[in-house]
Coordinates of N, CA, C and O in Angstrom, one line a residue:
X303 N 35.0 66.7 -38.2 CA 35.5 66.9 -36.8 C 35.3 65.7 -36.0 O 36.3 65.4 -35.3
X304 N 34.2 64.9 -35.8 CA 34.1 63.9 -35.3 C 34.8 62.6 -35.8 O 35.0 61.8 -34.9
X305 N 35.0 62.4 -36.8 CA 36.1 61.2 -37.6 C 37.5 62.0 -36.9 O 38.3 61.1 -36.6
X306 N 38.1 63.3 -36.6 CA 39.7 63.3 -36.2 C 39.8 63.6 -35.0 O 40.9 63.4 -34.6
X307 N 39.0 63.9 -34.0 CA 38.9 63.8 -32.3 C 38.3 62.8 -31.9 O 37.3 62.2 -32.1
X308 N 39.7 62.5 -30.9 CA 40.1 61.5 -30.0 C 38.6 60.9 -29.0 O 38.3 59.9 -28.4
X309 N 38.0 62.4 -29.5 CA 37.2 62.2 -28.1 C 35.6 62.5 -28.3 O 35.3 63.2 -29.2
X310 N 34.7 62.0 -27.6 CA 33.5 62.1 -27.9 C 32.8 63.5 -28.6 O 33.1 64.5 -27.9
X311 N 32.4 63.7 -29.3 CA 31.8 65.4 -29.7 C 30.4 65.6 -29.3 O 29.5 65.1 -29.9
X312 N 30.3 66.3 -28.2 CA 28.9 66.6 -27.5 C 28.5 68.2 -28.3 O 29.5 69.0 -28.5
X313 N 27.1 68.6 -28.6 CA 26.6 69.4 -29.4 C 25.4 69.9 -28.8 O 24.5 69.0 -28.7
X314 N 25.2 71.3 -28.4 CA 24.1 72.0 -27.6 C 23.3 72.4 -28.8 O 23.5 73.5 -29.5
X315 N 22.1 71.5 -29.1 CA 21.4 72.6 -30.2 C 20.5 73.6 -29.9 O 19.8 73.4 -28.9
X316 N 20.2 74.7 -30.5 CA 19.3 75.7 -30.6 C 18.3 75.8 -31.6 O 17.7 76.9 -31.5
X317 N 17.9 75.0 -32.4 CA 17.1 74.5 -33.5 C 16.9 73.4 -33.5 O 17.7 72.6 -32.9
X318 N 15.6 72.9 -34.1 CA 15.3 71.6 -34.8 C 16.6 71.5 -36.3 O 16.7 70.3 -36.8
X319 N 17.0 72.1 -36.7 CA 17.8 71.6 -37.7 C 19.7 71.7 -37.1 O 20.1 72.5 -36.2
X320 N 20.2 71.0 -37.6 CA 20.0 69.6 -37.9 C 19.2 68.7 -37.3 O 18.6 69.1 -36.3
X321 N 19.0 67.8 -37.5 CA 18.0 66.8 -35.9 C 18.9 66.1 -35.7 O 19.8 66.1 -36.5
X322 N 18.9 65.4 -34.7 CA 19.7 64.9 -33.5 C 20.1 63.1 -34.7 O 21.2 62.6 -34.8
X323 N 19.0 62.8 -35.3 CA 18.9 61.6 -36.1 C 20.4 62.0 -36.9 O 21.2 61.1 -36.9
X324 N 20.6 63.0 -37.4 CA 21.4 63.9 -38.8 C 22.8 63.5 -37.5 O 23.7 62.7 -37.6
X325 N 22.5 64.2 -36.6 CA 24.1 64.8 -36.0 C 24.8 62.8 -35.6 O 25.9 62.2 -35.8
X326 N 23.9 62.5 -35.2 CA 23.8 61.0 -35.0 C 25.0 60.2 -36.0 O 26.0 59.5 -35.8
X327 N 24.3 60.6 -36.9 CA 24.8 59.9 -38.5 C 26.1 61.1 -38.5 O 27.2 60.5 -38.4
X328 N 26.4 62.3 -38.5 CA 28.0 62.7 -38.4 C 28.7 62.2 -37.5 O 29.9 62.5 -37.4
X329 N 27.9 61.0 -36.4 CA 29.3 60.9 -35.5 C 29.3 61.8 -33.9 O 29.9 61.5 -32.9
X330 N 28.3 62.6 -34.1 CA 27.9 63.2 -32.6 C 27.5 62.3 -31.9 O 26.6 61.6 -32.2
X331 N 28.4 62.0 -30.2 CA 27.8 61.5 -29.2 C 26.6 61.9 -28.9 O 25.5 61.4 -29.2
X332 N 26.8 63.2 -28.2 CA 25.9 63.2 -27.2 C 25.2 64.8 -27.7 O 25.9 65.7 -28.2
X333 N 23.7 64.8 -27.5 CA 23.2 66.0 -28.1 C 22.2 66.8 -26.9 O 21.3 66.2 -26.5
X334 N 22.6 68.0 -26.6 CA 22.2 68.5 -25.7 C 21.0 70.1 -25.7 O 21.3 71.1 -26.2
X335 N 20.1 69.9 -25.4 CA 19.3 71.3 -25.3 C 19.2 72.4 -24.6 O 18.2 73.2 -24.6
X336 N 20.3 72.4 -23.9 CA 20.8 73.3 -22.5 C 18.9 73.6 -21.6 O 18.0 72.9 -21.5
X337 N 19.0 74.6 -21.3 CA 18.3 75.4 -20.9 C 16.9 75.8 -21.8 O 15.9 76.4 -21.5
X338 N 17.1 75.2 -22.8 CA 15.7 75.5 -24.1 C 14.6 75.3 -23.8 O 13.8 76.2 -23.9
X339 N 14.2 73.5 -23.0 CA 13.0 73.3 -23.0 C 12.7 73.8 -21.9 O 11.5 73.7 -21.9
X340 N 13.2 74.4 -20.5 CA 12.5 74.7 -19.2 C 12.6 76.1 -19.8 O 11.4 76.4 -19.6
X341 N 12.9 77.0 -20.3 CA 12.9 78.2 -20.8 C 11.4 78.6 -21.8 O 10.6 79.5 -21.8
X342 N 11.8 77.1 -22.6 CA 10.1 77.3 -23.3 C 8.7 77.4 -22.6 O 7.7 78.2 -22.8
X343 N 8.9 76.3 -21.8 CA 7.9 75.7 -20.6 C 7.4 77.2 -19.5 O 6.3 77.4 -19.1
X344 N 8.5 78.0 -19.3 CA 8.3 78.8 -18.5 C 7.8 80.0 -18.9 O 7.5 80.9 -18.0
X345 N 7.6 80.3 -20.5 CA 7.4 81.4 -20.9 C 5.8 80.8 -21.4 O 4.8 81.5 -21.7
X346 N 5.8 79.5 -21.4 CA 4.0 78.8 -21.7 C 3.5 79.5 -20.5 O 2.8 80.5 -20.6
X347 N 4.1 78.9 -19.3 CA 2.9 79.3 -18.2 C 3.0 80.5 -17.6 O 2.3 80.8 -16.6
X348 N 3.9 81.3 -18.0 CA 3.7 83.0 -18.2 C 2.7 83.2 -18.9 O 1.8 83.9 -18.4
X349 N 2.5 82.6 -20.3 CA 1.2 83.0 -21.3 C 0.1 83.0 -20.4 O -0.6 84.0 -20.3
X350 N -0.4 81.0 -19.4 CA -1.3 80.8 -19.4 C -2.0 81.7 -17.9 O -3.1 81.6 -17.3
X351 N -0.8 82.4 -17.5 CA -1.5 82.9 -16.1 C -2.0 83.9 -16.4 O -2.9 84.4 -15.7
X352 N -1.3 84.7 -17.9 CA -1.6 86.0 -18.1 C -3.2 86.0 -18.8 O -3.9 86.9 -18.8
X353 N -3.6 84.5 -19.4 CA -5.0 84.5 -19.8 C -5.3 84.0 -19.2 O -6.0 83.3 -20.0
X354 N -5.5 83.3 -17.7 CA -6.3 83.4 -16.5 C -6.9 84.3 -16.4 O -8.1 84.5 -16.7
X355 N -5.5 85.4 -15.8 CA -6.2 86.5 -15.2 C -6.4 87.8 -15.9 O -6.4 88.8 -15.2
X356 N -6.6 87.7 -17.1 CA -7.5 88.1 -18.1 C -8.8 88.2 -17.9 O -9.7 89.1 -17.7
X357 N -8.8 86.6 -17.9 CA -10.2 85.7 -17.7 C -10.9 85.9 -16.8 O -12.1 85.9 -17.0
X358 N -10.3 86.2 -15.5 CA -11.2 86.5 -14.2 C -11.4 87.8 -14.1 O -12.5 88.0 -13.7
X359 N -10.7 88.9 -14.4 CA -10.9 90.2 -14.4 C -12.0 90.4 -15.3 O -12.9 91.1 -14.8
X360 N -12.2 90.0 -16.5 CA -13.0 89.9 -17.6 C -14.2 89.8 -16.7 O -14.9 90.8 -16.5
X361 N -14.6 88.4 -16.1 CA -15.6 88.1 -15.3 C -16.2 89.0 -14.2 O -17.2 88.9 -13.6
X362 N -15.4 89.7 -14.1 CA -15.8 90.4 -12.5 C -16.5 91.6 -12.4 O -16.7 92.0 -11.2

């Protein structure tokens, strides 16, 4: 697909596979993670407030 369009091929991944190195080598411009990593990030510090305040109720 990328050798017969005219035009750059941008690719939103949702996995570590392929890796960006692989899509690189097919010819993919540009490689994109939309929304993945602030989505990840935000469900960490959902985790870490929820064992905060675990932690302090525990204490009390």
């Amino acid at each position: 697909m990328c050798e017969r369009s005219p035009l750059p091929i941008n690719v939103m991944v949702t996995s570590p596979e392929p890796s960006p190195k692989q899509l690189a080598a097919l010819g993919v411009a540009r490689v994109s993670y939309g929304p993945y990593p602030y989505l990840q990030v935000m469900e960490h510090l959902k985790e870490l407030g929820r064992s905060i305040l675990m932690s302090s109720s525990e204490s009390s």
